[in-house]
């Protein structure tokens, strides 16, 4: 019998386990590689973002051109030109893209930290485990501050390292899931 559906044949569960195992190995391998060479991984992620921005800008310009009958079409087109130019800049100046992406990451950590601390304080009268929310917020804020202090040095490796950690944890969870007897 299967946890996913009681009527599912066991061969489907075996196939799912193999899929989890293969995908887990790929993710864990990529994660370890990114952790071992985070500057290369940062470059790869940055270039992936750059090309997505370029494609987004081009598609957006095509979209905006279909609205030429509206007076605001130029404003929409200008926004997509900015996206396109950002992507081109990331491709032509890779270090600048990593610095910007790291800055965004720092901002997210700092904002999440402050908001989590405020939420924890707000819930302190209603929730017994409110301190864990504050702890999580303090960790996010501290990580943001550490990265902010080391921003110029960290920009070349932090994105790749974080992506590597994410891939590794995803891969390990899939590998552990593949060991479950009933899928």
Short mmCIF file of N, CA and C in Angstrom, two decimals:
data_model
loop_
_atom_site.label_atom_id
_atom_site.label_comp_id
_atom_site.label_asym_id
_atom_site.label_seq_id
_atom_site.Cartn_x
_atom_site.Cartn_y
_atom_site.Cartn_z
N UNK A 1 0.84 -1.18 0.00
CA UNK A 1 0.00 0.00 0.00
C UNK A 1 0.89 1.24 0.00
N UNK A 2 0.41 2.33 -0.54
CA UNK A 2 1.19 3.54 -0.74
C UNK A 2 0.66 4.67 0.13
N UNK A 3 1.58 5.54 0.57
CA UNK A 3 1.18 6.71 1.33
C UNK A 3 0.50 7.72 0.41
N UNK A 4 0.96 7.82 -0.86
CA UNK A 4 0.38 8.78 -1.79
C UNK A 4 -1.07 8.45 -2.12
N UNK A 5 -1.35 7.19 -2.39
CA UNK A 5 -2.71 6.78 -2.69
C UNK A 5 -2.81 5.29 -2.39
N UNK A 6 -3.85 4.87 -1.65
CA UNK A 6 -3.93 3.47 -1.25
C UNK A 6 -4.04 2.48 -2.41
N UNK A 7 -4.59 2.90 -3.54
CA UNK A 7 -4.78 1.98 -4.66
C UNK A 7 -3.60 1.97 -5.64
N UNK A 8 -2.56 2.76 -5.35
CA UNK A 8 -1.44 2.87 -6.28
C UNK A 8 -0.59 1.59 -6.21
N UNK A 9 -0.26 1.02 -7.38
CA UNK A 9 0.59 -0.18 -7.37
C UNK A 9 1.98 0.14 -6.84
N UNK A 10 2.62 -0.88 -6.26
CA UNK A 10 3.94 -0.66 -5.66
C UNK A 10 4.99 -0.30 -6.71
N UNK A 11 4.80 -0.68 -7.97
CA UNK A 11 5.76 -0.33 -9.01
C UNK A 11 5.85 1.19 -9.19
N UNK A 12 4.71 1.87 -9.00
CA UNK A 12 4.72 3.33 -9.10
C UNK A 12 5.54 3.91 -7.95
N UNK A 13 5.39 3.34 -6.76
CA UNK A 13 6.18 3.79 -5.61
C UNK A 13 7.66 3.56 -5.84
N UNK A 14 8.01 2.39 -6.42
CA UNK A 14 9.42 2.11 -6.72
C UNK A 14 9.96 3.11 -7.73
N UNK A 15 9.15 3.44 -8.71
CA UNK A 15 9.57 4.41 -9.74
C UNK A 15 9.76 5.79 -9.11
N UNK A 16 8.87 6.16 -8.22
CA UNK A 16 8.99 7.46 -7.53
C UNK A 16 10.25 7.49 -6.68
N UNK A 17 10.53 6.40 -5.97
CA UNK A 17 11.76 6.34 -5.14
C UNK A 17 13.02 6.50 -6.00
N UNK A 18 13.03 5.82 -7.15
CA UNK A 18 14.19 5.96 -8.05
C UNK A 18 14.32 7.40 -8.54
N UNK A 19 13.19 8.00 -8.88
CA UNK A 19 13.21 9.40 -9.31
C UNK A 19 13.72 10.32 -8.22
N UNK A 20 13.27 10.10 -6.97
CA UNK A 20 13.76 10.91 -5.85
C UNK A 20 15.26 10.71 -5.67
N UNK A 21 15.72 9.45 -5.80
CA UNK A 21 17.13 9.14 -5.60
C UNK A 21 17.99 9.83 -6.65
N UNK A 22 17.61 9.71 -7.91
CA UNK A 22 18.39 10.32 -9.00
C UNK A 22 18.39 11.84 -8.87
N UNK A 23 17.21 12.42 -8.66
CA UNK A 23 17.11 13.87 -8.52
C UNK A 23 17.88 14.34 -7.29
N UNK A 24 17.78 13.59 -6.21
CA UNK A 24 18.51 13.94 -4.99
C UNK A 24 20.01 13.92 -5.20
N UNK A 25 20.50 12.90 -5.90
CA UNK A 25 21.94 12.83 -6.18
C UNK A 25 22.40 14.00 -7.03
N UNK A 26 21.60 14.36 -8.04
CA UNK A 26 21.95 15.48 -8.91
C UNK A 26 21.99 16.77 -8.10
N UNK A 27 20.93 17.02 -7.31
CA UNK A 27 20.88 18.25 -6.52
C UNK A 27 22.00 18.29 -5.49
N UNK A 28 22.23 17.19 -4.79
CA UNK A 28 23.28 17.16 -3.77
C UNK A 28 24.65 17.37 -4.42
N UNK A 29 24.87 16.74 -5.58
CA UNK A 29 26.15 16.92 -6.28
C UNK A 29 26.36 18.36 -6.72
N UNK A 30 25.32 18.96 -7.31
CA UNK A 30 25.43 20.36 -7.71
C UNK A 30 25.64 21.27 -6.50
N UNK A 31 24.94 20.95 -5.41
CA UNK A 31 25.09 21.74 -4.19
C UNK A 31 26.50 21.67 -3.64
N UNK A 32 27.06 20.47 -3.57
CA UNK A 32 28.45 20.33 -3.09
C UNK A 32 29.42 21.07 -4.00
N UNK A 33 29.21 20.95 -5.30
CA UNK A 33 30.07 21.64 -6.26
C UNK A 33 30.00 23.16 -6.05
N UNK A 34 28.78 23.68 -5.88
CA UNK A 34 28.61 25.12 -5.67
C UNK A 34 29.25 25.57 -4.36
N UNK A 35 29.18 24.75 -3.33
CA UNK A 35 29.80 25.09 -2.04
C UNK A 35 31.32 25.07 -2.16
N UNK A 36 31.85 24.12 -2.92
CA UNK A 36 33.31 24.00 -3.07
C UNK A 36 33.89 25.11 -3.95
N UNK A 37 33.15 25.55 -4.96
CA UNK A 37 33.61 26.63 -5.83
C UNK A 37 32.51 27.71 -5.93
N UNK A 38 32.29 28.43 -4.83
CA UNK A 38 31.17 29.37 -4.80
C UNK A 38 31.32 30.54 -5.76
N UNK A 39 32.54 30.93 -6.10
CA UNK A 39 32.69 32.04 -7.04
C UNK A 39 32.21 31.64 -8.43
N UNK A 40 32.48 30.40 -8.82
CA UNK A 40 32.00 29.91 -10.12
C UNK A 40 30.48 29.80 -10.09
N UNK A 41 29.95 29.28 -8.99
CA UNK A 41 28.50 29.15 -8.87
C UNK A 41 27.82 30.52 -8.87
N UNK A 42 28.43 31.50 -8.23
CA UNK A 42 27.88 32.86 -8.24
C UNK A 42 27.84 33.39 -9.66
N UNK A 43 28.91 33.18 -10.41
CA UNK A 43 28.95 33.63 -11.80
C UNK A 43 27.85 32.95 -12.62
N UNK A 44 27.67 31.65 -12.43
CA UNK A 44 26.65 30.91 -13.19
C UNK A 44 25.26 31.44 -12.85
N UNK A 45 24.98 31.62 -11.56
CA UNK A 45 23.66 32.13 -11.15
C UNK A 45 23.45 33.54 -11.71
N UNK A 46 24.48 34.36 -11.60
CA UNK A 46 24.38 35.73 -12.10
C UNK A 46 24.10 35.76 -13.60
N UNK A 47 24.77 34.91 -14.36
CA UNK A 47 24.54 34.86 -15.80
C UNK A 47 23.16 34.32 -16.13
N UNK A 48 22.69 33.36 -15.35
CA UNK A 48 21.34 32.85 -15.54
C UNK A 48 20.32 33.96 -15.32
N UNK A 49 20.50 34.73 -14.25
CA UNK A 49 19.62 35.87 -13.98
C UNK A 49 19.72 36.88 -15.11
N UNK A 50 20.94 37.14 -15.58
CA UNK A 50 21.15 38.11 -16.66
C UNK A 50 20.37 37.72 -17.91
N UNK A 51 20.48 36.47 -18.31
CA UNK A 51 19.80 36.04 -19.53
C UNK A 51 18.29 36.00 -19.35
N UNK A 52 17.82 35.69 -18.14
CA UNK A 52 16.38 35.78 -17.89
C UNK A 52 15.91 37.23 -17.98
N UNK A 53 16.71 38.16 -17.48
CA UNK A 53 16.34 39.58 -17.60
C UNK A 53 16.29 40.02 -19.06
N UNK A 54 17.26 39.56 -19.83
CA UNK A 54 17.29 39.90 -21.26
C UNK A 54 16.05 39.35 -21.96
N UNK A 55 15.74 38.09 -21.72
CA UNK A 55 14.54 37.49 -22.34
C UNK A 55 13.27 38.18 -21.87
N UNK A 56 13.21 38.52 -20.59
CA UNK A 56 12.06 39.22 -20.03
C UNK A 56 11.90 40.60 -20.68
N UNK A 57 13.03 41.29 -20.85
CA UNK A 57 12.99 42.61 -21.48
C UNK A 57 12.51 42.54 -22.92
N UNK A 58 13.03 41.58 -23.67
CA UNK A 58 12.62 41.43 -25.08
C UNK A 58 11.14 41.07 -25.17
N UNK A 59 10.72 40.09 -24.37
CA UNK A 59 9.30 39.69 -24.39
C UNK A 59 8.41 40.86 -23.96
N UNK A 60 8.86 41.62 -22.97
CA UNK A 60 8.09 42.76 -22.51
C UNK A 60 7.97 43.84 -23.57
N UNK A 61 9.04 44.06 -24.33
CA UNK A 61 8.98 45.05 -25.41
C UNK A 61 8.00 44.61 -26.50
N UNK A 62 8.00 43.33 -26.81
CA UNK A 62 7.03 42.82 -27.78
C UNK A 62 5.61 43.00 -27.25
N UNK A 63 5.43 42.73 -25.97
CA UNK A 63 4.13 42.92 -25.33
C UNK A 63 3.72 44.38 -25.37
N UNK A 64 4.64 45.27 -25.00
CA UNK A 64 4.33 46.71 -24.97
C UNK A 64 3.99 47.23 -26.35
N UNK A 65 4.67 46.72 -27.38
CA UNK A 65 4.41 47.22 -28.73
C UNK A 65 3.00 46.88 -29.20
N UNK A 66 2.41 45.84 -28.61
CA UNK A 66 1.05 45.48 -29.01
C UNK A 66 0.01 46.43 -28.41
N UNK A 67 0.44 47.34 -27.53
CA UNK A 67 -0.47 48.29 -26.90
C UNK A 67 -0.20 49.72 -27.35
N UNK A 68 0.27 49.89 -28.56
CA UNK A 68 0.59 51.24 -29.07
C UNK A 68 -0.62 52.15 -29.14
N UNK A 69 -1.79 51.59 -29.13
CA UNK A 69 -2.99 52.43 -29.18
C UNK A 69 -3.25 53.12 -27.83
N UNK A 70 -2.61 52.65 -26.77
CA UNK A 70 -2.75 53.28 -25.45
C UNK A 70 -1.62 54.28 -25.24
N UNK A 71 -1.95 55.39 -24.61
CA UNK A 71 -0.93 56.43 -24.42
C UNK A 71 0.18 55.99 -23.47
N UNK A 72 -0.09 55.04 -22.59
CA UNK A 72 0.90 54.62 -21.60
C UNK A 72 1.89 53.59 -22.15
N UNK A 73 1.76 53.17 -23.40
CA UNK A 73 2.61 52.11 -23.91
C UNK A 73 4.08 52.46 -23.84
N UNK A 74 4.42 53.74 -23.98
CA UNK A 74 5.83 54.15 -23.92
C UNK A 74 6.39 53.95 -22.51
N UNK A 75 5.60 54.20 -21.50
CA UNK A 75 6.03 53.99 -20.11
C UNK A 75 6.28 52.51 -19.84
N UNK A 76 5.38 51.67 -20.32
CA UNK A 76 5.55 50.22 -20.18
C UNK A 76 6.80 49.78 -20.94
N UNK A 77 6.97 50.28 -22.15
CA UNK A 77 8.14 49.93 -22.96
C UNK A 77 9.43 50.39 -22.25
N UNK A 78 9.41 51.57 -21.66
CA UNK A 78 10.59 52.07 -20.95
C UNK A 78 10.96 51.16 -19.79
N UNK A 79 9.96 50.64 -19.09
CA UNK A 79 10.23 49.70 -18.00
C UNK A 79 10.91 48.44 -18.49
N UNK A 80 10.44 47.93 -19.61
CA UNK A 80 11.04 46.72 -20.17
C UNK A 80 12.41 46.99 -20.78
N UNK A 81 12.63 48.18 -21.29
CA UNK A 81 13.97 48.55 -21.75
C UNK A 81 14.94 48.54 -20.57
N UNK A 82 14.48 49.04 -19.40
CA UNK A 82 15.32 49.03 -18.20
C UNK A 82 15.67 47.60 -17.80
N UNK A 83 14.70 46.69 -17.87
CA UNK A 83 14.96 45.28 -17.54
C UNK A 83 15.96 44.70 -18.52
N UNK A 84 15.78 44.98 -19.82
CA UNK A 84 16.70 44.50 -20.85
C UNK A 84 18.11 45.04 -20.62
N UNK A 85 18.22 46.32 -20.35
CA UNK A 85 19.54 46.93 -20.10
C UNK A 85 20.21 46.37 -18.85
N UNK A 86 19.41 46.08 -17.82
CA UNK A 86 19.98 45.46 -16.61
C UNK A 86 20.56 44.09 -16.95
N UNK A 87 19.83 43.31 -17.74
CA UNK A 87 20.34 42.00 -18.14
C UNK A 87 21.62 42.11 -18.96
N UNK A 88 21.65 43.05 -19.89
CA UNK A 88 22.85 43.25 -20.71
C UNK A 88 24.02 43.69 -19.82
N UNK A 89 23.74 44.57 -18.87
CA UNK A 89 24.80 45.03 -17.95
C UNK A 89 25.34 43.86 -17.13
N UNK A 90 24.46 42.97 -16.66
CA UNK A 90 24.91 41.80 -15.89
C UNK A 90 25.80 40.91 -16.74
N UNK A 91 25.47 40.77 -18.04
CA UNK A 91 26.29 39.94 -18.92
C UNK A 91 27.65 40.59 -19.15
N UNK A 92 27.66 41.89 -19.40
CA UNK A 92 28.90 42.58 -19.74
C UNK A 92 29.78 42.90 -18.53
N UNK A 93 29.16 43.06 -17.36
CA UNK A 93 29.91 43.37 -16.12
C UNK A 93 29.52 42.40 -15.02
N UNK A 94 30.01 41.17 -15.09
CA UNK A 94 29.56 40.14 -14.15
C UNK A 94 29.73 40.49 -12.67
N UNK A 95 30.79 41.14 -12.31
CA UNK A 95 30.99 41.48 -10.90
C UNK A 95 29.94 42.43 -10.37
N UNK A 96 29.53 43.36 -11.22
CA UNK A 96 28.51 44.32 -10.81
C UNK A 96 27.18 43.61 -10.55
N UNK A 97 26.85 42.64 -11.37
CA UNK A 97 25.62 41.89 -11.17
C UNK A 97 25.63 41.13 -9.86
N UNK A 98 26.77 40.50 -9.54
CA UNK A 98 26.88 39.77 -8.28
C UNK A 98 26.76 40.71 -7.09
N UNK A 99 27.34 41.90 -7.23
CA UNK A 99 27.25 42.88 -6.15
C UNK A 99 25.81 43.32 -5.94
N UNK A 100 25.10 43.56 -7.01
CA UNK A 100 23.69 43.97 -6.91
C UNK A 100 22.85 42.85 -6.32
N UNK A 101 23.02 41.63 -6.80
CA UNK A 101 22.26 40.50 -6.27
C UNK A 101 22.57 40.27 -4.79
N UNK A 102 23.82 40.44 -4.40
CA UNK A 102 24.18 40.30 -2.99
C UNK A 102 23.53 41.41 -2.17
N UNK A 103 23.49 42.61 -2.72
CA UNK A 103 22.81 43.71 -2.03
C UNK A 103 21.34 43.43 -1.81
N UNK A 104 20.70 42.86 -2.82
CA UNK A 104 19.28 42.48 -2.67
C UNK A 104 19.14 41.42 -1.58
N UNK A 105 20.02 40.43 -1.58
CA UNK A 105 19.99 39.38 -0.56
C UNK A 105 20.19 39.97 0.83
N UNK A 106 21.13 40.88 0.97
CA UNK A 106 21.37 41.54 2.26
C UNK A 106 20.10 42.27 2.70
N UNK A 107 19.49 43.00 1.78
CA UNK A 107 18.26 43.73 2.11
C UNK A 107 17.16 42.80 2.58
N UNK A 108 17.02 41.66 1.91
CA UNK A 108 16.00 40.69 2.29
C UNK A 108 16.27 40.15 3.70
N UNK A 109 17.52 39.78 3.98
CA UNK A 109 17.86 39.27 5.32
C UNK A 109 17.60 40.31 6.40
N UNK A 110 18.01 41.55 6.15
CA UNK A 110 17.81 42.59 7.15
C UNK A 110 16.31 42.86 7.37
N UNK A 111 15.57 42.97 6.29
CA UNK A 111 14.13 43.23 6.41
C UNK A 111 13.41 42.07 7.08
N UNK A 112 13.72 40.85 6.67
CA UNK A 112 13.10 39.69 7.30
C UNK A 112 13.43 39.65 8.79
N UNK A 113 14.68 39.97 9.13
CA UNK A 113 15.08 39.97 10.53
C UNK A 113 14.27 40.96 11.36
N UNK A 114 14.16 42.18 10.88
CA UNK A 114 13.41 43.21 11.60
C UNK A 114 11.94 42.81 11.72
N UNK A 115 11.35 42.37 10.60
CA UNK A 115 9.93 42.02 10.62
C UNK A 115 9.66 40.81 11.51
N UNK A 116 10.55 39.83 11.51
CA UNK A 116 10.36 38.66 12.38
C UNK A 116 10.48 39.04 13.85
N UNK A 117 11.42 39.90 14.17
CA UNK A 117 11.56 40.35 15.55
C UNK A 117 10.30 41.10 15.99
N UNK A 118 9.82 41.99 15.13
CA UNK A 118 8.60 42.73 15.46
C UNK A 118 7.40 41.80 15.60
N UNK A 119 7.29 40.80 14.71
CA UNK A 119 6.20 39.83 14.80
C UNK A 119 6.29 39.04 16.10
N UNK A 120 7.50 38.60 16.44
CA UNK A 120 7.69 37.85 17.69
C UNK A 120 7.28 38.67 18.90
N UNK A 121 7.68 39.94 18.92
CA UNK A 121 7.29 40.81 20.03
C UNK A 121 5.78 41.01 20.06
N UNK A 122 5.18 41.15 18.89
CA UNK A 122 3.73 41.34 18.81
C UNK A 122 2.99 40.12 19.31
N UNK A 123 3.53 38.93 19.06
CA UNK A 123 2.88 37.68 19.47
C UNK A 123 3.25 37.24 20.88
N UNK A 124 4.09 37.98 21.55
CA UNK A 124 4.60 37.55 22.86
C UNK A 124 3.50 37.30 23.88
N UNK A 125 2.40 37.98 23.81
CA UNK A 125 1.32 37.75 24.75
C UNK A 125 0.37 36.64 24.33
N UNK A 126 0.47 36.21 23.07
CA UNK A 126 -0.50 35.24 22.54
C UNK A 126 0.09 33.88 22.20
N UNK A 127 1.39 33.77 22.15
CA UNK A 127 2.02 32.54 21.67
C UNK A 127 3.16 32.18 22.61
N UNK A 128 3.14 30.93 23.08
CA UNK A 128 4.18 30.51 24.04
C UNK A 128 5.58 30.49 23.43
N UNK A 129 5.68 30.17 22.16
CA UNK A 129 7.01 30.02 21.55
C UNK A 129 7.42 31.25 20.75
N UNK A 130 6.96 32.42 21.15
CA UNK A 130 7.28 33.66 20.44
C UNK A 130 8.77 33.94 20.40
N UNK A 131 9.52 33.45 21.37
CA UNK A 131 10.97 33.70 21.42
C UNK A 131 11.70 33.09 20.22
N UNK A 132 11.16 31.97 19.68
CA UNK A 132 11.79 31.34 18.52
C UNK A 132 11.65 32.21 17.28
N UNK A 133 10.55 32.93 17.18
CA UNK A 133 10.37 33.84 16.06
C UNK A 133 11.39 34.98 16.17
N UNK A 134 11.58 35.47 17.37
CA UNK A 134 12.59 36.52 17.59
C UNK A 134 13.98 35.98 17.32
N UNK A 135 14.26 34.75 17.75
CA UNK A 135 15.56 34.14 17.50
C UNK A 135 15.82 34.02 15.99
N UNK A 136 14.81 33.55 15.26
CA UNK A 136 14.94 33.44 13.81
C UNK A 136 15.20 34.81 13.19
N UNK A 137 14.46 35.81 13.64
CA UNK A 137 14.66 37.17 13.13
C UNK A 137 16.04 37.71 13.45
N UNK A 138 16.51 37.42 14.66
CA UNK A 138 17.86 37.88 15.05
C UNK A 138 18.93 37.21 14.19
N UNK A 139 18.73 35.92 13.89
CA UNK A 139 19.68 35.21 13.02
C UNK A 139 19.69 35.82 11.62
N UNK A 140 18.52 36.08 11.07
CA UNK A 140 18.44 36.69 9.74
C UNK A 140 19.09 38.06 9.74
N UNK A 141 18.80 38.85 10.76
CA UNK A 141 19.36 40.20 10.85
C UNK A 141 20.88 40.14 11.00
N UNK A 142 21.36 39.23 11.85
CA UNK A 142 22.81 39.10 12.05
C UNK A 142 23.49 38.67 10.75
N UNK A 143 22.90 37.73 10.03
CA UNK A 143 23.47 37.31 8.75
C UNK A 143 23.50 38.47 7.77
N UNK A 144 22.42 39.24 7.72
CA UNK A 144 22.39 40.42 6.87
C UNK A 144 23.47 41.42 7.22
N UNK A 145 23.69 41.65 8.52
CA UNK A 145 24.72 42.59 8.95
C UNK A 145 26.12 42.08 8.62
N UNK A 146 26.35 40.79 8.84
CA UNK A 146 27.66 40.20 8.50
C UNK A 146 27.94 40.37 7.01
N UNK A 147 26.94 40.07 6.19
CA UNK A 147 27.13 40.22 4.74
C UNK A 147 27.28 41.68 4.35
N UNK A 148 26.57 42.57 5.02
CA UNK A 148 26.69 43.99 4.73
C UNK A 148 28.10 44.49 5.02
N UNK A 149 28.64 44.07 6.14
CA UNK A 149 30.00 44.48 6.52
C UNK A 149 31.02 43.94 5.53
N UNK A 150 30.80 42.71 5.05
CA UNK A 150 31.75 42.08 4.12
C UNK A 150 31.28 42.15 2.67
N UNK A 151 30.37 43.09 2.37
CA UNK A 151 29.67 43.11 1.09
C UNK A 151 30.61 43.00 -0.12
N UNK A 152 31.60 43.86 -0.20
CA UNK A 152 32.43 43.86 -1.41
C UNK A 152 33.22 42.56 -1.55
N UNK A 153 33.66 42.00 -0.43
CA UNK A 153 34.38 40.72 -0.49
C UNK A 153 33.43 39.55 -0.68
N UNK A 154 32.25 39.63 -0.09
CA UNK A 154 31.31 38.52 -0.12
C UNK A 154 30.57 38.41 -1.45
N UNK A 155 30.48 39.51 -2.18
CA UNK A 155 29.66 39.52 -3.40
C UNK A 155 30.10 38.46 -4.41
N UNK A 156 31.37 38.12 -4.43
CA UNK A 156 31.84 37.18 -5.45
C UNK A 156 31.57 35.72 -5.09
N UNK A 157 31.15 35.43 -3.85
CA UNK A 157 30.93 34.03 -3.48
C UNK A 157 29.61 33.73 -2.77
N UNK A 158 28.98 34.71 -2.17
CA UNK A 158 27.85 34.43 -1.28
C UNK A 158 26.64 33.85 -2.02
N UNK A 159 26.33 34.35 -3.20
CA UNK A 159 25.18 33.83 -3.95
C UNK A 159 25.39 32.36 -4.29
N UNK A 160 26.57 32.03 -4.81
CA UNK A 160 26.87 30.65 -5.16
C UNK A 160 26.85 29.73 -3.95
N UNK A 161 27.39 30.20 -2.84
CA UNK A 161 27.41 29.40 -1.61
C UNK A 161 25.98 29.14 -1.12
N UNK A 162 25.14 30.17 -1.11
CA UNK A 162 23.77 30.01 -0.64
C UNK A 162 22.97 29.08 -1.56
N UNK A 163 23.15 29.24 -2.87
CA UNK A 163 22.48 28.35 -3.81
C UNK A 163 22.97 26.92 -3.58
N UNK A 164 24.27 26.77 -3.34
CA UNK A 164 24.83 25.45 -3.06
C UNK A 164 24.21 24.82 -1.82
N UNK A 165 24.07 25.60 -0.75
CA UNK A 165 23.43 25.07 0.46
C UNK A 165 22.00 24.65 0.18
N UNK A 166 21.30 25.45 -0.59
CA UNK A 166 19.91 25.12 -0.91
C UNK A 166 19.84 23.83 -1.74
N UNK A 167 20.68 23.72 -2.75
CA UNK A 167 20.69 22.51 -3.58
C UNK A 167 21.08 21.29 -2.75
N UNK A 168 22.08 21.43 -1.88
CA UNK A 168 22.52 20.31 -1.06
C UNK A 168 21.40 19.86 -0.13
N UNK A 169 20.74 20.79 0.55
CA UNK A 169 19.67 20.39 1.47
C UNK A 169 18.49 19.77 0.71
N UNK A 170 18.17 20.30 -0.46
CA UNK A 170 17.10 19.71 -1.28
C UNK A 170 17.49 18.30 -1.70
N UNK A 171 18.72 18.14 -2.17
CA UNK A 171 19.19 16.82 -2.60
C UNK A 171 19.18 15.81 -1.48
N UNK A 172 19.66 16.21 -0.30
CA UNK A 172 19.68 15.29 0.84
C UNK A 172 18.26 14.91 1.26
N UNK A 173 17.35 15.87 1.23
CA UNK A 173 15.97 15.53 1.61
C UNK A 173 15.35 14.55 0.61
N UNK A 174 15.63 14.72 -0.67
CA UNK A 174 15.12 13.78 -1.68
C UNK A 174 15.75 12.40 -1.52
N UNK A 175 17.04 12.37 -1.20
CA UNK A 175 17.69 11.07 -0.97
C UNK A 175 17.08 10.37 0.24
N UNK A 176 16.82 11.11 1.30
CA UNK A 176 16.19 10.51 2.48
C UNK A 176 14.76 10.06 2.15
N UNK A 177 14.07 10.84 1.36
CA UNK A 177 12.71 10.47 0.96
C UNK A 177 12.73 9.20 0.11
N UNK A 178 13.76 9.00 -0.67
CA UNK A 178 13.82 7.82 -1.52
C UNK A 178 14.00 6.54 -0.71
N UNK A 179 14.39 6.68 0.55
CA UNK A 179 14.59 5.52 1.42
C UNK A 179 13.31 5.08 2.12
N UNK A 180 12.27 5.90 2.05
CA UNK A 180 10.99 5.56 2.68
C UNK A 180 10.41 4.33 1.98
N UNK A 181 9.93 3.40 2.76
CA UNK A 181 9.43 2.14 2.20
C UNK A 181 8.12 2.32 1.46
N UNK A 182 7.25 3.20 1.97
CA UNK A 182 5.94 3.38 1.35
C UNK A 182 5.84 4.80 0.82
N UNK A 183 5.86 4.93 -0.48
CA UNK A 183 5.72 6.26 -1.10
C UNK A 183 4.39 6.32 -1.81
#
